[in-house]
Amino acid sequence: MTRVLVVEDDPQLVRALVINLQARHYGVDAAPDGATALRLAAARQPDVVLLDLGLPDMDGVDIIKGLRGWSRMPILVLSARQASDEKVAALDAGADDYITKPFSMDELLARLRAAVRRTEDAPLVPETALVETADFSIDLLAKKVVRDERDIRLTPTEWHLLEILVTNPGRLITQKHLLQEVWGVSQSNKSNYLRVYMAQLRRKLETDPAHPRYLITEPGMGYRFEG
Ligand code: CA
């Protein structure tokens, strides 16, 4: 059974989420505040976390940082906030996806399934496990990136994106394909996700992130890895 931890202080929304999730045979724990969330996450080891950013005792971004200190469990942010820098801060801290309130239950469930699927996907076994460039090397089997003799830490979402690109060197990978593979959505209006994550990857990997040499944007089309 897939276990979901719902972190939300609005009792009506918690009730709706619990009913819908249990009807689809998820195991559900609910936390009304950040302290309870961190305690339950450690005690119950959920498969995925649904996290409201606005909680009475803690900022949701601090909860993400707390969880990411020891866990790679997928975190879906529920945000009533329209400000995109809040979302970017949540993604930067290691959230996998975000949904803006109000959301449809169907969309939430689809995103939840995609997040869980990403962690369950069998690891790719490529013919070449090592991708080397002049500036960094990627070990696809060990899931390690080394740059200037230092390990570069990638979030699961960053890793998934990078893996798709580098295993198709020189090929244009469309936005639609990446969104479908990584987030389970295909609407091109979600391409802002891609921009955020590609910017993060470039900051971590490129010598000059503003003029990328390896992670190339094909405007309006998608992205391409040049090895
Ligand atoms: Ca709230």
Tab-separated table of C-alpha atoms and ligand atoms in Angstrom:
chain	number	residue	atom	x	y	z
A	1	MET	CA	0.000	0.000	0.000
A	2	THR	CA	1.245	3.436	-0.905
A	3	ARG	CA	1.394	5.649	2.181
A	4	VAL	CA	0.663	9.362	1.859
A	5	LEU	CA	1.409	11.974	4.501
A	6	VAL	CA	-0.987	14.916	4.172
A	7	VAL	CA	0.373	18.075	5.806
A	8	GLU	CA	-2.388	20.660	5.843
A	9	ASP	CA	-4.001	22.865	8.474
A	10	ASP	CA	-7.353	23.330	6.734
A	11	PRO	CA	-9.552	20.581	8.268
A	12	GLN	CA	-12.034	20.599	5.384
A	13	LEU	CA	-9.322	20.070	2.810
A	14	VAL	CA	-7.728	17.364	4.967
A	15	ARG	CA	-11.068	15.569	5.150
A	16	ALA	CA	-11.561	15.765	1.379
A	17	LEU	CA	-8.030	14.502	0.724
A	18	VAL	CA	-8.293	11.656	3.234
A	19	ILE	CA	-11.641	10.478	1.815
A	20	ASN	CA	-10.408	10.605	-1.779
A	21	LEU	CA	-7.082	8.949	-1.055
A	22	GLN	CA	-8.536	6.197	1.105
A	23	ALA	CA	-11.159	5.498	-1.574
A	24	ARG	CA	-8.228	4.797	-3.914
A	25	HIS	CA	-6.577	2.511	-1.363
A	26	TYR	CA	-3.822	4.806	-0.228
A	27	GLY	CA	-2.811	4.677	3.409
A	28	VAL	CA	-3.120	8.176	4.793
A	29	ASP	CA	-1.642	10.022	7.764
A	30	ALA	CA	-2.491	13.656	8.346
A	31	ALA	CA	-0.519	16.352	10.151
A	32	PRO	CA	-2.036	19.775	10.924
A	33	ASP	CA	1.317	21.495	11.503
A	34	GLY	CA	5.001	21.278	10.689
A	35	ALA	CA	6.198	19.714	13.937
A	36	THR	CA	3.693	16.863	13.605
A	37	ALA	CA	4.633	16.491	9.927
A	38	LEU	CA	8.328	16.003	10.652
A	39	ARG	CA	7.579	13.565	13.471
A	40	LEU	CA	5.133	11.500	11.361
A	41	ALA	CA	7.433	11.519	8.327
A	42	ALA	CA	10.193	9.943	10.406
A	43	ALA	CA	7.885	7.536	12.255
A	44	ARG	CA	5.721	6.398	9.328
A	45	GLN	CA	8.138	6.670	6.378
A	46	PRO	CA	5.452	7.665	3.844
A	47	ASP	CA	5.947	7.013	0.136
A	48	VAL	CA	4.905	10.546	-0.759
A	49	VAL	CA	4.158	13.810	1.072
A	50	LEU	CA	1.459	16.345	0.195
A	51	LEU	CA	2.586	19.575	1.812
A	52	ASP	CA	0.726	22.824	2.334
A	53	LEU	CA	3.226	25.694	2.368
A	54	GLY	CA	1.261	27.889	4.782
A	55	LEU	CA	1.231	26.146	8.158
A	56	PRO	CA	0.613	27.643	11.608
A	57	ASP	CA	3.989	26.806	13.128
A	58	MET	CA	6.555	26.528	10.339
A	59	ASP	CA	7.174	27.636	6.799
A	60	GLY	CA	6.610	24.768	4.414
A	61	VAL	CA	9.964	25.426	2.758
A	62	ASP	CA	11.691	24.673	6.081
A	63	ILE	CA	9.799	21.398	6.276
A	64	ILE	CA	11.047	20.474	2.799
A	65	LYS	CA	14.607	21.249	3.869
A	66	GLY	CA	14.113	19.185	7.026
A	67	LEU	CA	12.841	16.193	5.062
A	68	ARG	CA	15.511	16.489	2.394
A	69	GLY	CA	18.151	16.264	5.094
A	70	TRP	CA	17.501	12.540	5.312
A	71	SER	CA	14.931	11.464	2.708
A	72	ARG	CA	14.281	11.462	-1.014
A	73	MET	CA	10.550	10.748	-0.631
A	74	PRO	CA	8.583	12.692	-3.254
A	75	ILE	CA	7.103	15.948	-1.949
A	76	LEU	CA	4.153	17.598	-3.689
A	77	VAL	CA	3.550	21.134	-2.562
A	78	LEU	CA	0.001	22.452	-2.194
A	79	SER	CA	0.195	26.195	-2.446
A	80	ALA	CA	-2.497	28.837	-2.255
A	81	ARG	CA	0.130	31.401	-2.978
A	82	GLN	CA	0.275	32.814	-6.442
A	83	ALA	CA	3.771	34.223	-6.028
A	84	SER	CA	5.999	32.182	-8.259
A	85	ASP	CA	9.076	32.836	-6.107
A	86	GLU	CA	7.373	30.854	-3.316
A	87	LYS	CA	7.056	27.944	-5.682
A	88	VAL	CA	10.591	28.323	-6.903
A	89	ALA	CA	11.809	28.399	-3.280
A	90	ALA	CA	9.882	25.182	-2.634
A	91	LEU	CA	11.312	23.526	-5.744
A	92	ASP	CA	14.794	24.774	-4.899
A	93	ALA	CA	14.484	23.274	-1.430
A	94	GLY	CA	13.783	19.897	-3.023
A	95	ALA	CA	10.036	19.651	-3.672
A	96	ASP	CA	9.201	17.503	-6.688
A	97	ASP	CA	6.098	19.251	-7.896
A	98	TYR	CA	3.589	21.861	-6.865
A	99	ILE	CA	-0.143	22.301	-7.255
A	100	THR	CA	-1.810	25.659	-6.835
A	101	LYS	CA	-5.021	25.777	-4.810
A	102	PRO	CA	-7.780	25.427	-5.689
A	103	PHE	CA	-6.986	22.241	-7.588
A	104	SER	CA	-9.140	19.471	-8.977
A	105	MET	CA	-8.929	16.186	-7.106
A	106	ASP	CA	-8.341	14.389	-10.421
A	107	GLU	CA	-5.306	16.506	-11.192
A	108	LEU	CA	-3.931	16.038	-7.705
A	109	LEU	CA	-4.326	12.270	-7.951
A	110	ALA	CA	-2.643	12.204	-11.378
A	111	ARG	CA	0.324	14.188	-10.064
A	112	LEU	CA	0.499	11.957	-7.017
A	113	ARG	CA	0.602	8.834	-9.157
A	114	ALA	CA	3.327	10.355	-11.332
A	115	ALA	CA	5.412	11.288	-8.281
A	116	VAL	CA	5.164	7.794	-6.852
A	117	ARG	CA	5.878	6.217	-10.243
A	118	ARG	CA	9.078	8.243	-10.587
A	119	THR	CA	10.476	6.650	-7.450
A	120	GLU	CA	9.327	3.157	-8.435
A	121	ASP	CA	10.591	3.191	-12.019
A	122	ALA	CA	13.129	0.489	-12.564
A	123	PRO	CA	16.547	2.050	-12.944
A	124	LEU	CA	17.747	2.471	-16.468
A	125	VAL	CA	20.596	0.197	-17.408
A	126	PRO	CA	22.357	2.045	-20.187
A	127	GLU	CA	25.126	0.548	-22.300
A	128	THR	CA	27.493	3.265	-21.240
A	129	ALA	CA	27.303	4.034	-17.584
A	130	LEU	CA	29.734	6.916	-17.735
A	131	VAL	CA	29.091	10.192	-19.545
A	132	GLU	CA	32.149	12.408	-19.591
A	133	THR	CA	32.443	16.002	-20.661
A	134	ALA	CA	35.299	18.458	-20.316
A	135	ASP	CA	33.675	19.913	-17.196
A	136	PHE	CA	31.878	17.105	-15.392
A	137	SER	CA	31.249	13.377	-15.473
A	138	ILE	CA	28.058	11.469	-14.827
A	139	ASP	CA	27.946	7.891	-13.581
A	140	LEU	CA	24.478	6.735	-14.580
A	141	LEU	CA	24.589	3.534	-12.566
A	142	ALA	CA	25.905	5.069	-9.367
A	143	LYS	CA	23.728	8.148	-10.012
A	144	LYS	CA	26.672	10.386	-9.318
A	145	VAL	CA	27.804	13.628	-10.888
A	146	VAL	CA	31.338	14.835	-10.303
A	147	ARG	CA	32.549	18.292	-11.208
A	148	ASP	CA	35.980	19.677	-10.300
A	149	GLU	CA	36.528	16.511	-8.241
A	150	ARG	CA	33.492	17.303	-6.125
A	151	ASP	CA	30.225	15.387	-5.932
A	152	ILE	CA	27.330	17.478	-7.188
A	153	ARG	CA	24.098	16.818	-5.326
A	154	LEU	CA	21.030	16.593	-7.540
A	155	THR	CA	17.419	16.261	-6.441
A	156	PRO	CA	15.526	13.227	-7.809
A	157	THR	CA	13.716	15.458	-10.299
A	158	GLU	CA	16.935	17.087	-11.513
A	159	TRP	CA	18.513	13.682	-11.857
A	160	HIS	CA	15.584	12.298	-13.858
A	161	LEU	CA	15.735	15.226	-16.300
A	162	LEU	CA	19.482	15.001	-16.695
A	163	GLU	CA	19.346	11.248	-17.204
A	164	ILE	CA	16.848	11.549	-20.061
A	165	LEU	CA	18.936	14.214	-21.775
A	166	VAL	CA	22.367	12.608	-21.454
A	167	THR	CA	21.175	9.180	-22.560
A	168	ASN	CA	20.031	10.852	-25.801
A	169	PRO	CA	23.119	12.893	-26.649
A	170	GLY	CA	22.653	15.441	-29.427
A	171	ARG	CA	18.949	14.664	-29.751
A	172	LEU	CA	16.261	17.261	-29.277
A	173	ILE	CA	13.999	16.093	-26.454
A	174	THR	CA	10.685	17.897	-26.609
A	175	GLN	CA	9.167	19.754	-23.670
A	176	LYS	CA	6.157	17.505	-23.973
A	177	HIS	CA	8.253	14.365	-23.676
A	178	LEU	CA	10.159	15.670	-20.660
A	179	LEU	CA	6.988	16.836	-18.901
A	180	GLN	CA	5.366	13.482	-19.546
A	181	GLU	CA	8.369	11.485	-18.382
A	182	VAL	CA	9.280	13.505	-15.332
A	183	TRP	CA	5.998	14.993	-14.119
A	184	GLY	CA	3.407	12.808	-15.799
A	185	VAL	CA	1.773	15.817	-17.443
A	186	SER	CA	1.849	16.808	-21.071
A	187	GLN	CA	0.390	20.302	-21.100
A	188	SER	CA	2.895	22.658	-22.628
A	189	ASN	CA	1.685	25.369	-20.223
A	190	LYS	CA	3.666	23.557	-17.549
A	191	SER	CA	6.900	24.374	-19.357
A	192	ASN	CA	7.790	26.748	-16.499
A	193	TYR	CA	8.656	23.610	-14.488
A	194	LEU	CA	11.210	22.750	-17.083
A	195	ARG	CA	12.707	26.217	-17.083
A	196	VAL	CA	13.106	26.150	-13.312
A	197	TYR	CA	14.767	22.742	-13.242
A	198	MET	CA	16.954	23.338	-16.275
A	199	ALA	CA	18.175	26.572	-14.656
A	200	GLN	CA	19.067	24.606	-11.521
A	201	LEU	CA	20.906	21.958	-13.497
A	202	ARG	CA	22.862	24.601	-15.366
A	203	ARG	CA	23.796	26.337	-12.123
A	204	LYS	CA	25.145	23.045	-10.862
A	205	LEU	CA	26.861	21.829	-14.030
A	206	GLU	CA	27.667	24.632	-16.433
A	207	THR	CA	30.710	26.885	-16.093
A	208	ASP	CA	28.659	29.769	-17.499
A	209	PRO	CA	24.986	28.940	-16.783
A	210	ALA	CA	23.795	31.944	-18.811
A	211	HIS	CA	25.555	30.559	-21.880
A	212	PRO	CA	25.188	26.826	-21.514
A	213	ARG	CA	27.522	24.579	-23.425
A	214	TYR	CA	25.971	21.209	-22.542
A	215	LEU	CA	22.323	21.742	-21.631
A	216	ILE	CA	21.015	23.530	-24.683
A	217	THR	CA	17.563	25.132	-25.043
A	218	GLU	CA	15.859	24.784	-28.393
A	219	PRO	CA	13.463	27.734	-28.102
A	220	GLY	CA	9.828	26.701	-28.146
A	221	MET	CA	10.812	23.071	-28.742
A	222	GLY	CA	12.719	21.475	-25.942
A	223	TYR	CA	16.218	20.674	-24.762
A	224	ARG	CA	19.293	18.895	-26.000
A	225	PHE	CA	22.428	17.551	-24.349
A	226	GLU	CA	25.660	18.211	-26.203
A	227	GLY	CA	28.384	15.950	-24.822
B	1	CA	CA	-2.587	26.519	5.199
